[in-house]
PDB file of C-alpha atoms in Angstrom:
ATOM      1  CA  MET A  15     129.531 105.077  97.179  1.00 38.00           C
ATOM      2  CA  ARG A  16     127.338 105.358 100.217  1.00 43.00           C
ATOM      3  CA  PHE A  17     129.114 102.780 102.579  1.00 40.00           C
ATOM      4  CA  THR A  18     131.531 104.621 105.098  1.00 38.00           C
ATOM      5  CA  ILE A  19     133.577 101.432 105.419  1.00 35.00           C
ATOM      6  CA  SER A  20     134.568  98.656 102.980  1.00 41.00           C
ATOM      7  CA  GLN A  21     132.017  95.938 102.354  1.00 42.00           C
ATOM      8  CA  TRP A  22     133.987  93.167 104.127  1.00 40.00           C
ATOM      9  CA  GLN A  23     135.235  95.337 107.105  1.00 45.00           C
ATOM     10  CA  TRP A  24     131.566  95.640 107.496  1.00 42.00           C
ATOM     11  CA  GLU A  25     131.045  91.947 108.132  1.00 47.00           C
ATOM     12  CA  ASP A  26     133.587  92.051 110.925  1.00 43.00           C
ATOM     13  CA  LEU A  27     131.164  94.172 113.205  1.00 42.00           C
ATOM     14  CA  PRO A  28     128.818  92.524 115.691  1.00 44.00           C
ATOM     15  CA  ILE A  29     125.331  92.483 113.822  1.00 43.00           C
ATOM     16  CA  VAL A  30     123.700  94.305 116.919  1.00 42.00           C
ATOM     17  CA  GLN A  31     126.192  96.919 116.661  1.00 42.00           C
ATOM     18  CA  LYS A  32     125.239  97.351 112.936  1.00 45.00           C
ATOM     19  CA  LEU A  33     121.757  97.427 113.222  1.00 45.00           C
ATOM     20  CA  ASN A  34     121.344  99.645 116.306  1.00 50.00           C
ATOM     21  CA  GLN A  35     123.650 102.366 115.596  1.00 55.00           C
ATOM     22  CA  GLY A  36     122.137 105.730 116.486  1.00 65.00           C
ATOM     23  CA  ARG A  37     119.301 104.266 118.643  1.00 82.00           C
ATOM     24  CA  GLU A  38     118.318 103.749 122.220  1.00 85.00           C
ATOM     25  CA  VAL A  39     116.140 100.904 122.313  1.00 87.00           C
ATOM     26  CA  GLU A  40     115.255  97.991 124.684  1.00 88.00           C
ATOM     27  CA  PRO A  41     117.526  95.027 124.516  1.00 89.00           C
ATOM     28  CA  GLN A  42     114.694  92.858 123.077  1.00 89.00           C
ATOM     29  CA  TRP A  43     114.507  95.193 119.990  1.00 93.00           C
ATOM     30  CA  ALA A  44     118.301  95.456 119.311  1.00 93.00           C
ATOM     31  CA  TRP A  45     118.034  93.224 116.262  1.00 94.00           C
ATOM     32  CA  THR A  46     115.281  95.299 114.431  1.00 96.00           C
ATOM     33  CA  GLU A  47     116.384  97.234 111.339  1.00 96.00           C
ATOM     34  CA  ALA A  48     117.321 100.781 112.717  1.00 94.00           C
ATOM     35  CA  SER A  49     116.749 102.583 109.389  1.00 94.00           C
ATOM     36  CA  VAL A  50     113.063 101.235 109.501  1.00 96.00           C
ATOM     37  CA  TRP A  51     112.207 100.997 113.096  1.00 96.00           C
ATOM     38  CA  THR A  52     112.902 103.869 114.981  1.00 93.00           C
ATOM     39  CA  GLU A  53     112.266 104.323 118.576  1.00 93.00           C
ATOM     40  CA  ARG A  54     109.045 106.092 117.957  1.00 93.00           C
ATOM     41  CA  MET A  55     107.870 103.187 115.928  1.00 94.00           C
ATOM     42  CA  LEU A  56     108.921 100.429 118.246  1.00 95.00           C
ATOM     43  CA  ALA A  57     107.079 102.423 121.138  1.00 94.00           C
ATOM     44  CA  THR A  58     104.033 102.507 118.832  1.00 94.00           C
ATOM     45  CA  LEU A  59     104.330  98.507 118.375  1.00 94.00           C
ATOM     46  CA  GLU A  60     104.338  98.014 122.062  1.00 93.00           C
ATOM     47  CA  ARG A  61     101.531 100.437 122.837  1.00 93.00           C
ATOM     48  CA  GLY A  62      99.439  99.180 120.255  1.00 92.00           C
ATOM     49  CA  ILE A  63      98.837 101.087 116.740  1.00 92.00           C
ATOM     50  CA  LYS A  64      95.409 102.798 116.469  1.00 89.00           C
ATOM     51  CA  GLY A  65      93.214 100.530 114.594  1.00 90.00           C
ATOM     52  CA  GLY A  66      95.358  97.529 115.043  1.00 90.00           C
ATOM     53  CA  LYS A  67      96.845  97.769 111.433  1.00 93.00           C
ATOM     54  CA  TRP A  68      99.837  99.488 110.061  1.00 94.00           C
ATOM     55  CA  PHE A  69      99.406 101.255 106.808  1.00 91.00           C
ATOM     56  CA  SER A  70     101.707 102.383 103.955  1.00 86.00           C
ATOM     57  CA  LEU A  71     104.825 100.596 104.722  1.00 93.00           C
ATOM     58  CA  ILE A  72     106.118  99.842 101.019  1.00 93.00           C
ATOM     59  CA  ASP A  73     108.058 102.940 101.263  1.00 94.00           C
ATOM     60  CA  LYS A  74     110.049 101.767 104.023  1.00 96.00           C
ATOM     61  CA  VAL A  75     110.766  98.499 101.936  1.00 96.00           C
ATOM     62  CA  TRP A  76     112.465 100.508  99.460  1.00 96.00           C
ATOM     63  CA  LYS A  77     114.286 102.964 101.496  1.00 97.00           C
ATOM     64  CA  MET A  78     117.805 102.932 100.442  1.00 97.00           C
ATOM     65  CA  GLU A  79     119.334 102.487 103.850  1.00 97.00           C
ATOM     66  CA  ASN A  80     117.058  99.355 104.227  1.00 97.00           C
ATOM     67  CA  LEU A  81     117.986  97.923 100.945  1.00 98.00           C
ATOM     68  CA  GLU A  82     121.795  98.181 101.825  1.00 97.00           C
ATOM     69  CA  SER A  83     121.325  96.580 105.266  1.00 97.00           C
ATOM     70  CA  ALA A  84     119.471  93.666 103.327  1.00 97.00           C
ATOM     71  CA  VAL A  85     122.464  93.302 100.926  1.00 97.00           C
ATOM     72  CA  LYS A  86     124.787  93.264 104.011  1.00 96.00           C
ATOM     73  CA  LYS A  87     122.686  90.477 105.532  1.00 95.00           C
ATOM     74  CA  VAL A  88     122.458  88.426 102.375  1.00 96.00           C
ATOM     75  CA  ALA A  89     125.973  88.466 101.807  1.00 94.00           C
ATOM     76  CA  GLN A  90     127.238  88.271 105.408  1.00 92.00           C
ATOM     77  CA  GLY A  91     129.000  84.762 106.201  1.00 87.00           C
ATOM     78  CA  LYS A  92     128.743  83.430 102.766  1.00 89.00           C
ATOM     79  CA  SER A  93     131.848  81.328 101.537  1.00 87.00           C
ATOM     80  CA  LYS A  94     134.129  82.804  99.252  1.00 86.00           C
ATOM     81  CA  LYS A  95     134.744  79.433  97.763  1.00 87.00           C
ATOM     82  CA  LYS A  96     131.182  78.356  96.894  1.00 89.00           C
ATOM     83  CA  ALA A  97     129.145  79.406  93.849  1.00 89.00           C
ATOM     84  CA  ASP A  98     126.128  80.979  95.669  1.00 90.00           C
ATOM     85  CA  GLY A  99     128.615  82.842  98.156  1.00 92.00           C
ATOM     86  CA  LYS A 100     130.416  84.295  95.232  1.00 94.00           C
ATOM     87  CA  ARG A 101     127.446  85.543  93.697  1.00 94.00           C
ATOM     88  CA  CYS A 102     126.092  87.176  97.071  1.00 95.00           C
ATOM     89  CA  ARG A 103     129.432  88.835  97.560  1.00 94.00           C
ATOM     90  CA  ARG A 104     129.642  89.889  93.739  1.00 95.00           C
ATOM     91  CA  TYR A 105     126.207  91.521  94.151  1.00 96.00           C
ATOM     92  CA  ALA A 106     127.193  93.324  97.453  1.00 95.00           C
ATOM     93  CA  GLU A 107     130.418  94.601  95.731  1.00 95.00           C
ATOM     94  CA  ARG A 108     128.230  96.091  92.816  1.00 96.00           C
ATOM     95  CA  SER A 109     125.391  97.234  95.016  1.00 96.00           C
ATOM     96  CA  PRO A 110     126.400 100.847  94.925  1.00 96.00           C
ATOM     97  CA  ARG A 111     125.042 100.754  91.126  1.00 96.00           C
ATOM     98  CA  ARG A 112     122.537  98.183  91.292  1.00 97.00           C
ATOM     99  CA  LEU A 113     120.537  99.054  94.224  1.00 97.00           C
ATOM    100  CA  PRO A 114     119.373 102.655  92.792  1.00 97.00           C
ATOM    101  CA  ILE A 115     118.029 100.613  89.667  1.00 97.00           C
ATOM    102  CA  LEU A 116     116.152  98.069  92.141  1.00 98.00           C
ATOM    103  CA  GLN A 117     114.931 100.933  94.306  1.00 97.00           C
ATOM    104  CA  GLU A 118     113.204 102.528  91.012  1.00 97.00           C
ATOM    105  CA  LYS A 119     111.583  99.137  90.272  1.00 96.00           C
ATOM    106  CA  LEU A 120     110.139  98.857  93.577  1.00 96.00           C
ATOM    107  CA  LYS A 121     108.912 102.471  93.644  1.00 94.00           C
ATOM    108  CA  ASN A 122     107.066 102.360  90.010  1.00 94.00           C
ATOM    109  CA  GLY A 123     106.062  98.563  90.765  1.00 91.00           C
ATOM    110  CA  LYS A 124     108.151  97.322  87.949  1.00 94.00           C
ATOM    111  CA  TYR A 125     109.873  94.725  89.955  1.00 96.00           C
ATOM    112  CA  GLN A 126     109.301  91.102  89.437  1.00 95.00           C
ATOM    113  CA  PRO A 127     110.950  88.227  91.065  1.00 94.00           C
ATOM    114  CA  GLU A 128     112.720  85.553  89.104  1.00 94.00           C
ATOM    115  CA  PRO A 129     111.904  81.684  89.131  1.00 93.00           C
ATOM    116  CA  VAL A 130     113.269  80.013  92.128  1.00 91.00           C
ATOM    117  CA  GLN A 131     115.971  77.274  91.340  1.00 90.00           C
ATOM    118  CA  ARG A 132     114.927  73.842  92.812  1.00 88.00           C
ATOM    119  CA  VAL A 133     117.501  71.674  94.421  1.00 87.00           C
ATOM    120  CA  TRP A 134     117.114  68.441  96.106  1.00 88.00           C
ATOM    121  CA  ILE A 135     119.267  67.893  99.442  1.00 87.00           C
ATOM    122  CA  PRO A 136     119.576  65.013 102.079  1.00 87.00           C
ATOM    123  CA  LYS A 137     117.009  65.034 104.653  1.00 82.00           C
ATOM    124  CA  PRO A 138     118.489  64.182 108.077  1.00 82.00           C
ATOM    125  CA  GLY A 139     117.628  60.795 109.421  1.00 81.00           C
ATOM    126  CA  SER A 140     116.043  59.565 106.208  1.00 82.00           C
ATOM    127  CA  LYS A 141     116.956  58.409 102.953  1.00 83.00           C
ATOM    128  CA  GLU A 142     114.439  60.867 101.219  1.00 85.00           C
ATOM    129  CA  LEU A 143     115.517  64.101  99.611  1.00 86.00           C
ATOM    130  CA  ARG A 144     114.135  67.315 100.578  1.00 82.00           C
ATOM    131  CA  PRO A 145     113.528  70.312  98.139  1.00 82.00           C
ATOM    132  CA  LEU A 146     115.171  73.525  98.443  1.00 83.00           C
ATOM    133  CA  GLY A 147     114.359  76.518  96.636  1.00 86.00           C
ATOM    134  CA  ILE A 148     117.194  78.990  96.032  1.00 90.00           C
ATOM    135  CA  SER A 149     116.132  82.385  94.874  1.00 93.00           C
ATOM    136  CA  PRO A 150     118.309  84.677  92.724  1.00 95.00           C
ATOM    137  CA  VAL A 151     120.470  87.051  94.962  1.00 96.00           C
ATOM    138  CA  GLU A 152     118.413  90.400  94.076  1.00 97.00           C
ATOM    139  CA  ASP A 153     115.199  88.682  95.157  1.00 97.00           C
ATOM    140  CA  ARG A 154     116.647  87.579  98.281  1.00 97.00           C
ATOM    141  CA  VAL A 155     117.631  91.189  98.887  1.00 98.00           C
ATOM    142  CA  VAL A 156     114.103  92.275  98.398  1.00 98.00           C
ATOM    143  CA  GLN A 157     112.864  89.364 100.624  1.00 97.00           C
ATOM    144  CA  MET A 158     115.275  90.679 103.362  1.00 97.00           C
ATOM    145  CA  ALA A 159     114.320  94.193 102.895  1.00 98.00           C
ATOM    146  CA  LEU A 160     110.579  93.381 103.455  1.00 96.00           C
ATOM    147  CA  ARG A 161     111.504  91.144 106.108  1.00 96.00           C
ATOM    148  CA  ASN A 162     113.057  94.063 108.026  1.00 97.00           C
ATOM    149  CA  VAL A 163     109.927  95.843 107.807  1.00 97.00           C
ATOM    150  CA  ILE A 164     107.355  93.542 108.796  1.00 96.00           C
ATOM    151  CA  GLU A 165     109.069  90.990 110.995  1.00 96.00           C
ATOM    152  CA  PRO A 166     108.884  93.001 114.161  1.00 96.00           C
ATOM    153  CA  ILE A 167     104.936  93.331 113.864  1.00 96.00           C
ATOM    154  CA  PHE A 168     104.468  89.644 113.702  1.00 94.00           C
ATOM    155  CA  GLU A 169     107.307  88.818 116.236  1.00 94.00           C
ATOM    156  CA  TYR A 170     105.510  90.949 118.807  1.00 90.00           C
ATOM    157  CA  LYS A 171     102.274  88.606 118.411  1.00 90.00           C
ATOM    158  CA  PHE A 172     103.981  85.240 118.095  1.00 92.00           C
ATOM    159  CA  ALA A 173     103.645  82.619 121.072  1.00 92.00           C
ATOM    160  CA  GLU A 174     106.281  83.081 123.897  1.00 91.00           C
ATOM    161  CA  HIS A 175     107.412  79.520 123.735  1.00 91.00           C
ATOM    162  CA  SER A 176     107.786  79.317 119.922  1.00 92.00           C
ATOM    163  CA  TYR A 177     111.453  78.920 118.772  1.00 92.00           C
ATOM    164  CA  GLY A 178     111.857  78.225 115.302  1.00 89.00           C
ATOM    165  CA  PHE A 179     113.121  80.875 112.717  1.00 90.00           C
ATOM    166  CA  ARG A 180     112.748  83.675 115.118  1.00 92.00           C
ATOM    167  CA  PRO A 181     115.289  86.300 116.112  1.00 92.00           C
ATOM    168  CA  LYS A 182     117.425  85.740 119.278  1.00 90.00           C
ATOM    169  CA  ARG A 183     115.751  82.345 119.651  1.00 91.00           C
ATOM    170  CA  GLY A 184     116.763  78.682 118.716  1.00 92.00           C
ATOM    171  CA  ALA A 185     116.967  75.302 119.560  1.00 92.00           C
ATOM    172  CA  LYS A 186     118.876  75.614 122.775  1.00 95.00           C
ATOM    173  CA  ASP A 187     116.210  77.766 124.161  1.00 95.00           C
ATOM    174  CA  ALA A 188     113.614  75.100 123.148  1.00 93.00           C
ATOM    175  CA  LEU A 189     115.813  72.649 124.986  1.00 94.00           C
ATOM    176  CA  ARG A 190     115.808  74.537 128.063  1.00 95.00           C
ATOM    177  CA  ARG A 191     112.113  74.866 128.067  1.00 94.00           C
ATOM    178  CA  VAL A 192     112.002  71.197 127.965  1.00 94.00           C
ATOM    179  CA  VAL A 193     114.302  70.666 130.694  1.00 95.00           C
ATOM    180  CA  HIS A 194     112.363  73.059 132.636  1.00 96.00           C
ATOM    181  CA  LEU A 195     109.053  71.382 132.110  1.00 95.00           C
ATOM    182  CA  LEU A 196     110.510  67.937 132.805  1.00 95.00           C
ATOM    183  CA  GLN A 197     111.750  69.306 136.178  1.00 96.00           C
ATOM    184  CA  LYS A 198     108.140  70.706 137.008  1.00 95.00           C
ATOM    185  CA  GLY A 199     107.023  66.930 136.488  1.00 96.00           C
ATOM    186  CA  LYS A 200     105.505  67.217 132.981  1.00 93.00           C
ATOM    187  CA  SER A 201     105.924  63.885 131.024  1.00 90.00           C
ATOM    188  CA  TRP A 202     103.970  63.969 127.793  1.00 92.00           C
ATOM    189  CA  VAL A 203     105.342  65.204 124.339  1.00 87.00           C
ATOM    190  CA  VAL A 204     103.206  65.605 121.444  1.00 88.00           C
ATOM    191  CA  ASP A 205     104.910  65.433 118.054  1.00 86.00           C
ATOM    192  CA  ALA A 206     103.163  66.911 114.981  1.00 86.00           C
ATOM    193  CA  ASP A 207     104.270  67.700 111.596  1.00 82.00           C
ATOM    194  CA  ILE A 208     102.613  68.839 108.292  1.00 81.00           C
ATOM    195  CA  LYS A 209     104.279  67.263 105.095  1.00 79.00           C
ATOM    196  CA  GLY A 210     105.481  69.728 102.395  1.00 78.00           C
ATOM    197  CA  TYR A 211     103.922  72.418 104.865  1.00 80.00           C
ATOM    198  CA  PHE A 212     105.664  75.313 102.695  1.00 78.00           C
ATOM    199  CA  ASP A 213     104.654  73.918  99.490  1.00 78.00           C
ATOM    200  CA  ASN A 214     100.933  73.493 100.734  1.00 85.00           C
ATOM    201  CA  ILE A 215     100.513  76.845 102.584  1.00 87.00           C
ATOM    202  CA  PRO A 216      96.963  78.432 101.414  1.00 90.00           C
ATOM    203  CA  GLN A 217      98.490  81.444 100.326  1.00 89.00           C
ATOM    204  CA  ASP A 218      95.019  83.290  99.977  1.00 92.00           C
ATOM    205  CA  GLN A 219      94.485  82.436 103.771  1.00 93.00           C
ATOM    206  CA  LEU A 220      97.847  83.485 104.684  1.00 90.00           C
ATOM    207  CA  LEU A 221      97.409  87.069 102.940  1.00 90.00           C
ATOM    208  CA  GLU A 222      94.075  87.295 104.464  1.00 92.00           C
ATOM    209  CA  ARG A 223      95.710  86.725 108.015  1.00 91.00           C
ATOM    210  CA  LEU A 224      98.655  89.238 107.122  1.00 91.00           C
ATOM    211  CA  SER A 225      95.921  91.812 106.102  1.00 91.00           C
ATOM    212  CA  GLU A 226      94.649  91.716 109.541  1.00 92.00           C
ATOM    213  CA  HIS A 227      97.776  93.563 110.619  1.00 93.00           C
ATOM    214  CA  ILE A 228      98.939  95.389 107.607  1.00 93.00           C
ATOM    215  CA  SER A 229      96.985  97.388 105.161  1.00 88.00           C
ATOM    216  CA  ASP A 230      99.012  98.123 102.095  1.00 76.00           C
ATOM    217  CA  GLY A 231      97.993  96.629  98.973  1.00 64.00           C
ATOM    218  CA  ALA A 232     101.299  97.799  97.145  1.00 56.00           C
ATOM    219  CA  CYS A 233     102.854  95.040  99.425  1.00 51.00           C
ATOM    220  CA  TRP A 234     100.943  92.157  98.156  1.00 46.00           C
ATOM    221  CA  ASN A 235      99.901  92.963  94.611  1.00 49.00           C
TER     222      ASN A 235
END
């Protein structure tokens, strides 16, 4: 077994401590995956990579340490009582024998994601229901491993005052920004929404934008 401490003892460690072991990085990068983003890579990210593109990242996706970290993140905080939590924790417990098989599939291009389970959940402030896609646990592990690799590349380029679904940012940060602008005398708010956004993203255009920063056909095929 590769883990040096038990799976659930690991959950008790602060997330920054888990991800930052063995590195000396600036606080703003403490959340990045240590097995992928070395001090040298982060320095390159800040300096700007030659040609503006990152090449051959897929080997970092299937790196065993990254897959192990992805499992821990997927299982972390999951309820022991709920069905999905049980599945995540069960996968984590069996990961020492499952991850090598997954790694081999990723290396050989034989990995194929399973269909997503569609469920409908209440939409806050409305009588409508909104769709939610629940991926199988192993697919979530692969998604997390890929996220560990590519998220810093795009996080570095995102707008300063964008707060949704970003590391170390959240609703409270957005509220503080609103208060700051109100105190400066700003009084206009523009509210815009795209209905069914995630169901209607033009994937070809999205992949084209991604390819402006990452050149690794194996990641997208």
